[in-house]
Coordinates of C-alpha atoms and ligand atoms in Angstrom, one line a residue:
M1 CA -153.4 56.3 -127.6
H2 CA -154.3 58.7 -124.9
E3 CA -150.8 60.1 -124.6
M4 CA -151.5 61.9 -127.8
S5 CA -154.4 64.0 -126.3
I6 CA -152.3 64.6 -123.2
A7 CA -149.4 65.8 -125.4
E8 CA -151.8 68.1 -127.3
G9 CA -153.0 69.5 -124.0
I10 CA -149.5 70.2 -122.8
V11 CA -148.5 71.9 -126.1
D12 CA -151.7 74.0 -125.9
I13 CA -150.7 75.2 -122.5
A14 CA -147.2 75.9 -123.6
L15 CA -148.2 77.9 -126.7
D16 CA -150.9 79.8 -124.8
T17 CA -148.4 80.7 -122.1
M18 CA -145.9 81.8 -124.7
K19 CA -148.5 84.0 -126.5
N20 CA -149.6 85.5 -123.2
N21 CA -146.0 86.4 -122.4
D22 CA -145.3 87.8 -125.9
G23 CA -142.9 84.9 -126.6
T24 CA -142.0 83.5 -130.0
V25 CA -140.4 80.2 -129.3
V26 CA -140.8 77.4 -126.6
H27 CA -137.5 75.8 -125.6
A28 CA -138.6 73.4 -123.0
V29 CA -141.6 72.3 -121.0
R30 CA -141.2 70.9 -117.5
L31 CA -143.8 68.4 -116.4
R32 CA -144.6 66.6 -113.1
L33 CA -145.7 63.1 -113.8
G34 CA -146.9 60.8 -111.1
A35 CA -146.1 57.1 -111.1
M36 CA -149.9 56.3 -111.2
S37 CA -150.9 59.0 -113.7
G38 CA -151.4 56.2 -116.2
V39 CA -149.1 58.0 -118.7
E40 CA -146.3 56.1 -120.4
P41 CA -143.3 58.6 -120.4
D42 CA -141.8 57.3 -123.6
A43 CA -145.1 57.4 -125.5
L44 CA -145.7 60.9 -124.2
L45 CA -142.2 62.1 -125.4
F46 CA -142.9 60.6 -128.8
C47 CA -146.3 62.3 -129.0
F48 CA -145.0 65.6 -127.8
E49 CA -142.4 65.6 -130.6
A50 CA -145.2 64.8 -133.1
V51 CA -147.6 67.4 -131.8
T52 CA -145.0 70.2 -131.7
K53 CA -144.0 69.8 -135.3
G54 CA -144.7 73.0 -137.2
T55 CA -145.5 75.0 -134.1
A56 CA -143.5 77.5 -132.1
A57 CA -142.6 74.6 -129.8
E58 CA -141.0 72.5 -132.5
G59 CA -137.8 71.0 -131.1
A60 CA -138.7 71.9 -127.6
E61 CA -137.6 69.5 -124.9
L62 CA -140.1 67.8 -122.6
V63 CA -138.5 67.5 -119.2
I64 CA -140.4 64.9 -117.1
E65 CA -140.1 65.1 -113.3
H66 CA -141.2 61.8 -112.0
V67 CA -143.3 61.7 -108.8
P68 CA -143.3 58.5 -106.8
L69 CA -146.5 56.8 -105.7
K70 CA -146.9 57.6 -102.0
A71 CA -149.7 56.6 -99.7
K72 CA -150.6 57.3 -96.1
C73 CA -152.1 54.9 -93.6
L74 CA -155.3 56.2 -92.2
D75 CA -155.0 54.0 -89.1
C76 CA -151.4 55.0 -87.9
L77 CA -150.7 57.9 -90.3
T78 CA -147.5 56.4 -91.6
E79 CA -146.5 57.7 -95.1
F80 CA -144.8 55.2 -97.4
V81 CA -143.8 54.7 -101.0
V82 CA -146.0 52.2 -102.7
E83 CA -144.0 49.5 -104.6
G84 CA -145.8 47.2 -107.0
Y85 CA -149.2 48.6 -106.2
R86 CA -149.2 47.0 -102.8
F87 CA -151.4 49.4 -100.8
I88 CA -150.5 47.9 -97.4
C89 CA -149.1 50.0 -94.5
P90 CA -145.6 48.7 -93.7
A91 CA -146.0 49.8 -90.0
C92 CA -149.4 48.2 -89.1
Q93 CA -150.4 46.2 -92.2
S94 CA -153.6 48.1 -92.6
T95 CA -155.1 48.4 -96.0
T96 CA -157.0 51.5 -95.1
V97 CA -154.6 53.8 -97.0
T98 CA -155.0 56.9 -99.2
T99 CA -152.9 58.1 -102.1
V100 CA -150.7 61.2 -101.2
T101 CA -148.8 61.6 -104.4
G102 CA -148.5 59.8 -107.7
R103 CA -151.5 61.0 -109.7
E104 CA -149.8 64.2 -110.8
L105 CA -149.9 65.4 -114.4
Q106 CA -149.0 69.0 -114.2
V107 CA -147.1 71.5 -116.3
L108 CA -144.5 73.1 -113.9
S109 CA -142.8 75.6 -116.1
I110 CA -142.2 76.6 -119.6
D111 CA -138.8 77.9 -120.9
M112 CA -139.4 80.3 -123.8
D113 CA -138.2 83.4 -125.5
Ligands
ZN1 ZN1 -150.5 51.9 -90.6

């Protein structure tokens, strides 16, 4: 399950950041997660808990900030939220669209002491 390697990456970032700031414990990690990042939030939370066991981040909360999938029409420049993976401009029905947000997988902040 690829959520496990993603969780390991997040915990690595959190623990590195903690060490670089002379911290001893991680309380929470805030994450931006796009609707099209391909990551299942429930699976990620489960893996995060497993990966943090026995580390300075054990018991830390993973706070997920969901980012909607947004696209922009390249013909009329309308930006719209994509529902059900329908990449069609609601204004001009063009299918020449580009993704604006929704692929994010980014650690925003780490709460530590
Ligand atoms: Zn359009």
